mmCIF file of C-alpha atoms and ligand atoms in Angstrom:
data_model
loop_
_atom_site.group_PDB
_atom_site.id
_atom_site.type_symbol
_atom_site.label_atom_id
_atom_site.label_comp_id
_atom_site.label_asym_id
_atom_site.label_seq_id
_atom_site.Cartn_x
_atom_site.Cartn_y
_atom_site.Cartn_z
ATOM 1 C CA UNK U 1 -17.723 -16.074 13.238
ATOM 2 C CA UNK U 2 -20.087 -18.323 11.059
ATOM 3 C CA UNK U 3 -18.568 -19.730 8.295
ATOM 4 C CA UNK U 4 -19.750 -19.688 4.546
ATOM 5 C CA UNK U 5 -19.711 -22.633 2.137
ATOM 6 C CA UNK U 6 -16.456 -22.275 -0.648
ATOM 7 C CA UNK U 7 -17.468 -22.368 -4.001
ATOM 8 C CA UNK U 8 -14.355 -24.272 -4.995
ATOM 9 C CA UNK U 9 -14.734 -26.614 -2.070
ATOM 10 C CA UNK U 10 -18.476 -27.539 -2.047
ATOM 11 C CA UNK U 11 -21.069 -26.519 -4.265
ATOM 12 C CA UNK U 12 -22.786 -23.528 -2.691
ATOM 13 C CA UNK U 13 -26.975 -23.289 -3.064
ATOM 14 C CA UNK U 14 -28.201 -21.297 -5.704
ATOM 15 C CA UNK U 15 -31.438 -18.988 -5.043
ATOM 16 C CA UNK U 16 -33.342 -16.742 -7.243
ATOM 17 C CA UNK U 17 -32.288 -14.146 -5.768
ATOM 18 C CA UNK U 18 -28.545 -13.542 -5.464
ATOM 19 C CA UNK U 19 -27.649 -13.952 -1.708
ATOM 20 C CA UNK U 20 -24.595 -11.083 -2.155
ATOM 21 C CA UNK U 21 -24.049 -8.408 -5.003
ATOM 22 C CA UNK U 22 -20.708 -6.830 -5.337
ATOM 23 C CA UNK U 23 -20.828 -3.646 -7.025
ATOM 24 C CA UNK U 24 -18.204 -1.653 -9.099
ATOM 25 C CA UNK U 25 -19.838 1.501 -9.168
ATOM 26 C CA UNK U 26 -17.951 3.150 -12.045
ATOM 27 C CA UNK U 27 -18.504 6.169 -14.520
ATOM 28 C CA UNK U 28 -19.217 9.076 -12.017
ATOM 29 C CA UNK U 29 -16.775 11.328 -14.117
ATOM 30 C CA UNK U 30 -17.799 10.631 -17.443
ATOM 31 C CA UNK U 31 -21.035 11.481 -16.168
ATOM 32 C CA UNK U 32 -20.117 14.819 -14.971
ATOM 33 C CA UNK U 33 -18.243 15.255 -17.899
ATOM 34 C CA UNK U 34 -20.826 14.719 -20.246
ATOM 35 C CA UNK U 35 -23.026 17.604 -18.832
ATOM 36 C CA UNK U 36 -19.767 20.115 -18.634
ATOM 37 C CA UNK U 37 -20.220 20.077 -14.454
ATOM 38 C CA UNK U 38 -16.585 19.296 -12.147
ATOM 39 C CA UNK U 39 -16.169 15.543 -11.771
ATOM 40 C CA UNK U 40 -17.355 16.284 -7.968
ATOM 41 C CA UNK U 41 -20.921 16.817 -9.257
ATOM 42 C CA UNK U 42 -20.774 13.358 -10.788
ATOM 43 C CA UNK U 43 -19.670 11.700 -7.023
ATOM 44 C CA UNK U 44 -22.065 13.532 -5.572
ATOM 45 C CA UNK U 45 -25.029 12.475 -7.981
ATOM 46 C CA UNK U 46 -23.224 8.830 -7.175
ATOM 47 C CA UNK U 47 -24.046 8.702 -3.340
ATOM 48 C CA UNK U 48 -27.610 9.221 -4.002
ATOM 49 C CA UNK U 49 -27.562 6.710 -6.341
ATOM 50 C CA UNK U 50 -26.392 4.198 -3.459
ATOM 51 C CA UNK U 51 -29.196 5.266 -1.335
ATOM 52 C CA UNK U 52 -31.371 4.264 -4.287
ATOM 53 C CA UNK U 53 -29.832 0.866 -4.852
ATOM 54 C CA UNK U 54 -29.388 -0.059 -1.169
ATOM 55 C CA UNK U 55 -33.363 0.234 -0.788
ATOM 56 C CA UNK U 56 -33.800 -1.723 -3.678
ATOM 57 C CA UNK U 57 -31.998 -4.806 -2.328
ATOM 58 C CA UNK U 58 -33.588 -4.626 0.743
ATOM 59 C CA UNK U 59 -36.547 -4.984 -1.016
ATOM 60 C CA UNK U 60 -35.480 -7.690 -2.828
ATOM 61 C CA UNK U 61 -33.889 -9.770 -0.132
ATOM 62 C CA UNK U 62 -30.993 -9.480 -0.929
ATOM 63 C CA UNK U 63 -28.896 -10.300 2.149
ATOM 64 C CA UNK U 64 -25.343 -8.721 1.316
ATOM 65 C CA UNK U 65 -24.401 -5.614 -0.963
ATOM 66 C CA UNK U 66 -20.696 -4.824 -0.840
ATOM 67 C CA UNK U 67 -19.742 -1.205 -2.767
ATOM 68 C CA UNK U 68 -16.160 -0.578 -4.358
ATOM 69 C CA UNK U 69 -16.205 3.120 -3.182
ATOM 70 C CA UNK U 70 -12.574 3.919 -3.318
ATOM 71 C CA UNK U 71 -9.791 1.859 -4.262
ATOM 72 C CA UNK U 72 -6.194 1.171 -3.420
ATOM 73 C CA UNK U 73 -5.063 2.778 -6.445
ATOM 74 C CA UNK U 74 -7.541 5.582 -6.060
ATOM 75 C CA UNK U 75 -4.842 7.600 -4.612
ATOM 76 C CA UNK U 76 -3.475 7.969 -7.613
ATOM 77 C CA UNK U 77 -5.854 10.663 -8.414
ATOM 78 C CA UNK U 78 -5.362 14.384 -7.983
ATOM 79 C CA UNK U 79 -5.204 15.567 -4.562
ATOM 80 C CA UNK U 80 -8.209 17.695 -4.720
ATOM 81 C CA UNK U 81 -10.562 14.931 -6.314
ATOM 82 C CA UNK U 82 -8.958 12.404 -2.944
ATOM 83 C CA UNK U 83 -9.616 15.229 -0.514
ATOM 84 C CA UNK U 84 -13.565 15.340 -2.013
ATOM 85 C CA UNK U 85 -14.260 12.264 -1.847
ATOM 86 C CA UNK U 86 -12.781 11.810 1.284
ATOM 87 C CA UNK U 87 -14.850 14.734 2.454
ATOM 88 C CA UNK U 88 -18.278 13.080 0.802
ATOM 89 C CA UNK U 89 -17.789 9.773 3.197
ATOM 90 C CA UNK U 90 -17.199 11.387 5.899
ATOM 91 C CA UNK U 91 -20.814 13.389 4.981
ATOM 92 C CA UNK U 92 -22.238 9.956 4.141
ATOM 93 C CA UNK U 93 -20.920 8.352 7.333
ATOM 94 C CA UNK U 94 -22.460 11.281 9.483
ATOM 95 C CA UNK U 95 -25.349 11.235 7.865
ATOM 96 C CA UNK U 96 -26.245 8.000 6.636
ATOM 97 C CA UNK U 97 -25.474 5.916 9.826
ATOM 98 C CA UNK U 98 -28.771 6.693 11.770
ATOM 99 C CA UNK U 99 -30.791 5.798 8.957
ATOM 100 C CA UNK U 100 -29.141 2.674 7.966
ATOM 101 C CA UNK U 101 -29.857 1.689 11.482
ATOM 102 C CA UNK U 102 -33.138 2.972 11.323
ATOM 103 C CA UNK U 103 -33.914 0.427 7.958
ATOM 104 C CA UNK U 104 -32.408 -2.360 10.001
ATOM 105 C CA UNK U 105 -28.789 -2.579 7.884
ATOM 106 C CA UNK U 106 -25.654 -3.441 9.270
ATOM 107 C CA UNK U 107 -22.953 -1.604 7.885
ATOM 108 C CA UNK U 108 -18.682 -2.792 7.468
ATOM 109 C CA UNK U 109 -16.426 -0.642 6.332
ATOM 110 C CA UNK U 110 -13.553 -3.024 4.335
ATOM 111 C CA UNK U 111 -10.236 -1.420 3.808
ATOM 112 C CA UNK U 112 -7.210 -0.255 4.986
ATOM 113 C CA UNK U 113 -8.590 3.043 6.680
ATOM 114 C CA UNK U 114 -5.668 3.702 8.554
ATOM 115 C CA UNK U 115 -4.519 6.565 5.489
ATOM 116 C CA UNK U 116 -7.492 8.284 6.061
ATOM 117 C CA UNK U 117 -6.864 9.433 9.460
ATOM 118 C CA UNK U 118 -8.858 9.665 12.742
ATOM 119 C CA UNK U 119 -11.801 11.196 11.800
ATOM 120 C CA UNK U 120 -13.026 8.791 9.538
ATOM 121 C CA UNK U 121 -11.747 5.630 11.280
ATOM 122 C CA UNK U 122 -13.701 6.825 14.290
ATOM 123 C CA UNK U 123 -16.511 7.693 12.415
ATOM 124 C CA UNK U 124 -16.388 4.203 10.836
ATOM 125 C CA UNK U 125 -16.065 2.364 14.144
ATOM 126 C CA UNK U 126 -19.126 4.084 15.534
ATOM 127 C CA UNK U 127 -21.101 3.478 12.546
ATOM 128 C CA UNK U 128 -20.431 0.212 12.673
ATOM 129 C CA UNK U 129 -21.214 0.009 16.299
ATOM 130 C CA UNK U 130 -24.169 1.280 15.988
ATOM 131 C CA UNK U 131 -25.366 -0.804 13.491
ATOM 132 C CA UNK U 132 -23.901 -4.191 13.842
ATOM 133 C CA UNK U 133 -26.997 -6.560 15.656
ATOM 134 C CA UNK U 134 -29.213 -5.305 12.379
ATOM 135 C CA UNK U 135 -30.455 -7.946 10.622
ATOM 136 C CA UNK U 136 -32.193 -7.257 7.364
ATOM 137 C CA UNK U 137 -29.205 -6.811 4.869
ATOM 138 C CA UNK U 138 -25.516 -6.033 5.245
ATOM 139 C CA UNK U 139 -24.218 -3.159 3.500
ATOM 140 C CA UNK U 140 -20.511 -3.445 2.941
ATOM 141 C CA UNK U 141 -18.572 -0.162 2.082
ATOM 142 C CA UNK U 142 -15.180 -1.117 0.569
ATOM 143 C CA UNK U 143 -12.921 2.302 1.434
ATOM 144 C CA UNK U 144 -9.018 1.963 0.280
ATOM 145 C CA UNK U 145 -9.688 -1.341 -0.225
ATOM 146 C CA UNK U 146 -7.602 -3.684 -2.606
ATOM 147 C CA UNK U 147 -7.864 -7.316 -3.446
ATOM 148 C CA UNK U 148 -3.943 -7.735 -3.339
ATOM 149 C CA UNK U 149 -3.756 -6.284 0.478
ATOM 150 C CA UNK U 150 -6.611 -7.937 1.317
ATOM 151 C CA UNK U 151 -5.107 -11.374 0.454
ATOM 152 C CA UNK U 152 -1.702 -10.198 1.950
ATOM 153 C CA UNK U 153 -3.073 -9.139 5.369
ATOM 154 C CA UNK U 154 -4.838 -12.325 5.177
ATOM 155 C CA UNK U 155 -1.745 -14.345 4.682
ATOM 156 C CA UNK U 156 0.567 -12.157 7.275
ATOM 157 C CA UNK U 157 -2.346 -12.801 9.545
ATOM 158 C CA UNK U 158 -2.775 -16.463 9.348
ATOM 159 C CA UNK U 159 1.152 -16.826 9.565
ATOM 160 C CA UNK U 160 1.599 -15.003 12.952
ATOM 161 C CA UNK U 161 -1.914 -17.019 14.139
ATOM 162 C CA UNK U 162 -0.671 -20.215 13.199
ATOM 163 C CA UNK U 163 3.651 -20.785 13.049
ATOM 164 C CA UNK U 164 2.847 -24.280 13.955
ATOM 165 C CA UNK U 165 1.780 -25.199 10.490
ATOM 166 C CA UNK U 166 4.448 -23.891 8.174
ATOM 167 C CA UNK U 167 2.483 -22.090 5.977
ATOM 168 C CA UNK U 168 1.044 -25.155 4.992
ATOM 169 C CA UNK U 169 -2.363 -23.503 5.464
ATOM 170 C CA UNK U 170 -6.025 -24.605 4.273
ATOM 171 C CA UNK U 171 -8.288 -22.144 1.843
ATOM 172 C CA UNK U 172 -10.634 -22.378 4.414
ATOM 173 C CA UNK U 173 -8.412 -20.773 7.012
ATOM 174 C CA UNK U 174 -7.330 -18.254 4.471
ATOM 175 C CA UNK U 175 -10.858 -17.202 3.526
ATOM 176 C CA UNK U 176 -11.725 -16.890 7.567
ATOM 177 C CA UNK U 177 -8.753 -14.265 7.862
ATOM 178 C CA UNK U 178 -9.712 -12.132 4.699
ATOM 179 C CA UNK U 179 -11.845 -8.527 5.131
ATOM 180 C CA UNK U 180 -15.076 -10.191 4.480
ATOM 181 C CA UNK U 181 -14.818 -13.223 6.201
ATOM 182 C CA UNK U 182 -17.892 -12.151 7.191
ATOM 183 C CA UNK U 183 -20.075 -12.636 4.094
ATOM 184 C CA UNK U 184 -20.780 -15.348 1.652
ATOM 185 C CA UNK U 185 -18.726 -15.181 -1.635
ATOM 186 C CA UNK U 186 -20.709 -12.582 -3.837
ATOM 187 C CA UNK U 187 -23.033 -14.516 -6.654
ATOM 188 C CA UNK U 188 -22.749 -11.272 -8.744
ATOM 189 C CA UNK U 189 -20.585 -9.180 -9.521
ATOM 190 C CA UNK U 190 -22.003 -5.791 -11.237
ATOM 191 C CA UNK U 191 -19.400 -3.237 -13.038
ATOM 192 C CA UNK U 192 -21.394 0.018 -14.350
ATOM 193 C CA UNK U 193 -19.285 2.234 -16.426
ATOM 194 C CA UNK U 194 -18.271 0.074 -19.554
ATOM 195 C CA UNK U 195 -14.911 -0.876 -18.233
ATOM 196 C CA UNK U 196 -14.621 -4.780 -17.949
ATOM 197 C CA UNK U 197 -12.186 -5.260 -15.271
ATOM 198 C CA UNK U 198 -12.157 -6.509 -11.943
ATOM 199 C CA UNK U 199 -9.394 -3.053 -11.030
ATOM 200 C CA UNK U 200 -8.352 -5.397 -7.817
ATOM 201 C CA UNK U 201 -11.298 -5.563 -6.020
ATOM 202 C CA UNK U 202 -12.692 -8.788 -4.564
ATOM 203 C CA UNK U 203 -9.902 -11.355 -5.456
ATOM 204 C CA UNK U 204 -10.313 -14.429 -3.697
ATOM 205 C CA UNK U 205 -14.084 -14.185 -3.562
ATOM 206 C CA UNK U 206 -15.079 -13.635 -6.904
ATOM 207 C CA UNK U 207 -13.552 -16.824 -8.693
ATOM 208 C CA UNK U 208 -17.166 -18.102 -9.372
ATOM 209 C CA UNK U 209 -19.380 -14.695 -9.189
ATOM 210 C CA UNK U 210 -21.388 -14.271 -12.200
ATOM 211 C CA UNK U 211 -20.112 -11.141 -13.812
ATOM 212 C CA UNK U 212 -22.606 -8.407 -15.260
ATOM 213 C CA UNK U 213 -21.271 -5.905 -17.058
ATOM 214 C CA UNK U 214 -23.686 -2.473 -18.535
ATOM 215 C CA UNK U 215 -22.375 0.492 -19.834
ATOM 216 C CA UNK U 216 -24.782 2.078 -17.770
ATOM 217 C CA UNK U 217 -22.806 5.199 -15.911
ATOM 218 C CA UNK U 218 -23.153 4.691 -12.400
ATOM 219 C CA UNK U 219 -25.097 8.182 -11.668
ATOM 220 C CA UNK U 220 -27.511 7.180 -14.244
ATOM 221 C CA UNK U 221 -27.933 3.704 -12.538
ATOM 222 C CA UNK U 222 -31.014 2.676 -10.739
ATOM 223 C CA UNK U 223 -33.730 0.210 -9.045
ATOM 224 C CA UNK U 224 -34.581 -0.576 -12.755
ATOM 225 C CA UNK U 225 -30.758 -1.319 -14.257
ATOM 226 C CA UNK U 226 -30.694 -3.787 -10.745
ATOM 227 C CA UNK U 227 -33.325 -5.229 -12.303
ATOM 228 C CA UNK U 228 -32.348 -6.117 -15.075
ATOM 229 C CA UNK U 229 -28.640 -7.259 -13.468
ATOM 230 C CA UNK U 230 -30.439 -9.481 -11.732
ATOM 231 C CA UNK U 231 -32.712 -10.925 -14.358
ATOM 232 C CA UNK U 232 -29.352 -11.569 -16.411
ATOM 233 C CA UNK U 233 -28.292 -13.642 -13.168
ATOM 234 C CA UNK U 234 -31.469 -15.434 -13.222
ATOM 235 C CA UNK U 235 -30.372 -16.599 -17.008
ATOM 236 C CA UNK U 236 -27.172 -18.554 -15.708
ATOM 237 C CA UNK U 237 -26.435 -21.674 -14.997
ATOM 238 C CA UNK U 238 -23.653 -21.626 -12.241
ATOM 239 C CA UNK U 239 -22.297 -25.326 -13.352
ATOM 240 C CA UNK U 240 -19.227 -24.868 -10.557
ATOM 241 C CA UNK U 241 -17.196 -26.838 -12.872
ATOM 242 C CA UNK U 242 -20.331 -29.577 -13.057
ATOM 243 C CA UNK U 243 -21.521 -30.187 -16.558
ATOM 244 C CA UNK U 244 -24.922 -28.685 -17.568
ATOM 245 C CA UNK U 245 -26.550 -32.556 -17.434
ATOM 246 C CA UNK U 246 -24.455 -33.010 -14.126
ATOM 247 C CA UNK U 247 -26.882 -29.784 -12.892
ATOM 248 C CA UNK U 248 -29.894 -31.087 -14.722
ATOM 249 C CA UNK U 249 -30.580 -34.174 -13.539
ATOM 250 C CA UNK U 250 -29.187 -33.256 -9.806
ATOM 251 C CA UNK U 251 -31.966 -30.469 -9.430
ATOM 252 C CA UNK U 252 -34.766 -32.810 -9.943
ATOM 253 C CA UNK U 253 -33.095 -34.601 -6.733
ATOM 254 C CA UNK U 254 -34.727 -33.807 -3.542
ATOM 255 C CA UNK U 255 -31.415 -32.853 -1.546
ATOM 256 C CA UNK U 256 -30.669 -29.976 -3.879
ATOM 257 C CA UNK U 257 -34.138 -28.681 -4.686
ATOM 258 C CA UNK U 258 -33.051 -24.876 -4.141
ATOM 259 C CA UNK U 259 -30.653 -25.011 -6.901
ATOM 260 C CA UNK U 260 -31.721 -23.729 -10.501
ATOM 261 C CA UNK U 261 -31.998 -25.841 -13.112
HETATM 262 C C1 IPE J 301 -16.153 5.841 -9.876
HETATM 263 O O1 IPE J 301 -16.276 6.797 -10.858
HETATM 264 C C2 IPE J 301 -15.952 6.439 -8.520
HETATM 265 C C3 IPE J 301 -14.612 6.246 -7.948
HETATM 266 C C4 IPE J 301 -13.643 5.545 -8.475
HETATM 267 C C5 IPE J 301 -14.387 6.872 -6.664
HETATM 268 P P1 IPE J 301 -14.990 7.391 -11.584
HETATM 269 O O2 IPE J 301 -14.562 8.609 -10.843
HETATM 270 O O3 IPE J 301 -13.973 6.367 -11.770
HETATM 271 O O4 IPE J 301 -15.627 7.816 -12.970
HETATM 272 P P2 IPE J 301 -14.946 7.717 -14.406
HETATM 273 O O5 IPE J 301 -14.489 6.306 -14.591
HETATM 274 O O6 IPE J 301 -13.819 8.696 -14.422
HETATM 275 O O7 IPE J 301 -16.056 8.091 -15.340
HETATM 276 C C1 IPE J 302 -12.680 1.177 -9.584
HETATM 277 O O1 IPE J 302 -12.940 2.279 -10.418
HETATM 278 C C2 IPE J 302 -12.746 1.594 -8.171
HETATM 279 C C3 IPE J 302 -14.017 2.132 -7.690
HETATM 280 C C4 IPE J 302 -15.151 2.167 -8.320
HETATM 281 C C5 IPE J 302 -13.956 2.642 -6.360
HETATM 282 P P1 IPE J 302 -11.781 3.033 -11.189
HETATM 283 O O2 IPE J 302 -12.454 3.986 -12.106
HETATM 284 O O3 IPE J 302 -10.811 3.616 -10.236
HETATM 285 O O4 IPE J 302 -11.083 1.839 -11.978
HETATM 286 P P2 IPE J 302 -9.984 1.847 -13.137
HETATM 287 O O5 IPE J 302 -8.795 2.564 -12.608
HETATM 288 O O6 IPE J 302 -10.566 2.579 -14.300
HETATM 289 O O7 IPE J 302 -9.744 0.422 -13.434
HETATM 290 MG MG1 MG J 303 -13.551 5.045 -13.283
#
C-alpha cells in the first residue's frame, strides 16, 4: 500500500489544483422541500448531481473525490427515508459501475457496510473489483461511514496487528490502518447546505484540509459552484503551522518550487 506524506509530520506539496476533495453533500431535503416534492425527489435530483461533479474533477485532475453519502448517524432517520436511500445506491451501484469503469475511475466504498446487508456489500465488492486497476481519479463513496468508527477500527486493528508494542503506536501506523489509507489527506473539504460542521466525517484526515463552506443546496450544486470552491482554495495559504514569511521566502527555493506562495 503506498504511503502518503502526514500533514502534521512533514509538510505535504501544495498544487493548484487540490490533489483530493472531500465533499459533504448536504441540503437534498431542503431542496425538495422548497418546491413542495417528498424529500426522495431531492436525493434523487442529488445522484445526478454526483455524476455532474465527478466529470468535472476528472476534468480538472483532480486525483481523489471522496462523497459523505450516508452517515453513521443517518440511521437515525425515518425508516422509509433509510430504506430509499438504501434503495437509490443500490440503483447507483448497478448502474453506475460500468461507466465509472468505462471513464477510467476507481471506485471504494468506505464504511461499515455490514448493516446494509448482502446485496449491497456484494454489489460493492464487485464494483470495486471491477474498477480497481483504473487510473484517472478515485472516486470514494463514504456509505455508513463515521469518523469515530473509523478511528476505532483503526485502533482495534493496529492493537491485534501489533501486541508487541503496547499501544505505544506511531500516527503513521494509525493513519495506514484507517478506511482511506488509501488516499492522500483531502486539501479541501467542501460542505454544501449551509450547515458548518464536520457531522463526523473525515476525522483524522481533515486536521489541515482547507474548509469551504456555500450555502449552495447540494441538488442545485454544479461544475460551476466546484469552480468557484476551488478558486477559494487557490486564495489560501496552507502555512502548516509555518509563518506566512516562513512560506514566502521557502517557495522562491528550488526544492519546494510546487508549493504556492
Ligand atoms: C444530504 O441531504 C443527504 C444525506 C444526508 C443522505 P439531507 O437529506 O441531509 O438534506 P437536508 O439537510 O435535510 O436539507
Ligand atoms: C451529513 O449530513 C451526512 C451526509 C451528507 C451523508 P446530515 O444532513 O446528516 O448532517 P447533520 O445531521 O445535519 O449534521
Ligand atoms: Mg442534512
Amino acid at each position: 500500500m503506498p504511503s502518503f506524506s502526514s500533514s502534521t509530520r512533514d509538510i505535504p506539496q501544495v498544487a493548484e489544483i487540490p490533489r483530493h476533495i472531500a465533499i459533504i453533500m448536504d441540503g437534498n431535503g431542503r431542496w425538495a422541500k422548497q418546491r413542495m416534492l417528498p424529500r426522495a425527489a431531492g436525493h434523487k435530483r442529488g445522484v445526478e448531481i454526483v455524476r455532474e461533479v465527478v466529470k468535472a474533477c476528472v476534468a480538472r485532475g483532480v486525483e481523489y473525490l471522496t462523497l459523505f453519502a450516508f452517515s453513521s448517524e443517518n440511521w437515525r432517520r425515518p425508516a422509509d427515508e433509510v430504506s430509499m436511500l438504501k434503495g437509490l445506491f443500490v440503483m447507483a451501484l448497478e448502474r453506475e459501475a460500468e461507466k465509472l469503469h468505462r471513464n477510467g475511475i476507481r471506485l471504494r466504498v468506505v464504511g461499515d457496510l455490514a448493516p446494509f446487508g448482502k446485496k449491497i456489500t456484494d454489489l460493492v465488492e464487485r464494483a470495486e473489483r471491477l474498477t480497481r486497476d483504473n487510473q484517472k481519479m478515485t472516486l470514494s463513496i463514504a456509505a455508513n461511514y463515521g469518523g469515530r468508527w473509523d478511528l476505532l477500527q483503526a485502533m482495534q486493528r493496529l492493537i491485534e496487528s501489533r501486541p508487541e508494542q503496547r499501544g505505544a503506536f506511531t500516527e503513521e501506523q494509525l493513519a495506514s490502518c484507517l478506511a482511506m489509507a488509501y488516499a492522500p489527506e483531502p486539501d479541501l473539504f467542501i460542505r454544501t447546505g449551509g450547515e458548518q460542521r464536520i457531522s463526523n466525517f473525515l476525522l483524522w484526515q481533515l486536521a489541515y484540509s482547507e474548509f469551504y463552506f456555500t450555502d449552495t443546496l447540494w441538488p442545485d450544486f454544479n461544475a460551476a459552484a466546484l469552480d468557484q470552491a476551488i478558486a477559494s482554495y487557490q486564495r489560501r495559504e496552507r502555512r502548516f503551522g509555518r509563518t506566512s514569511e516562513q512560506l514566502k521566502s521557502a517557495a522562491g527555493a528550488p526544492a519546494s518550487k510546487t508549493e504556492l506562495a
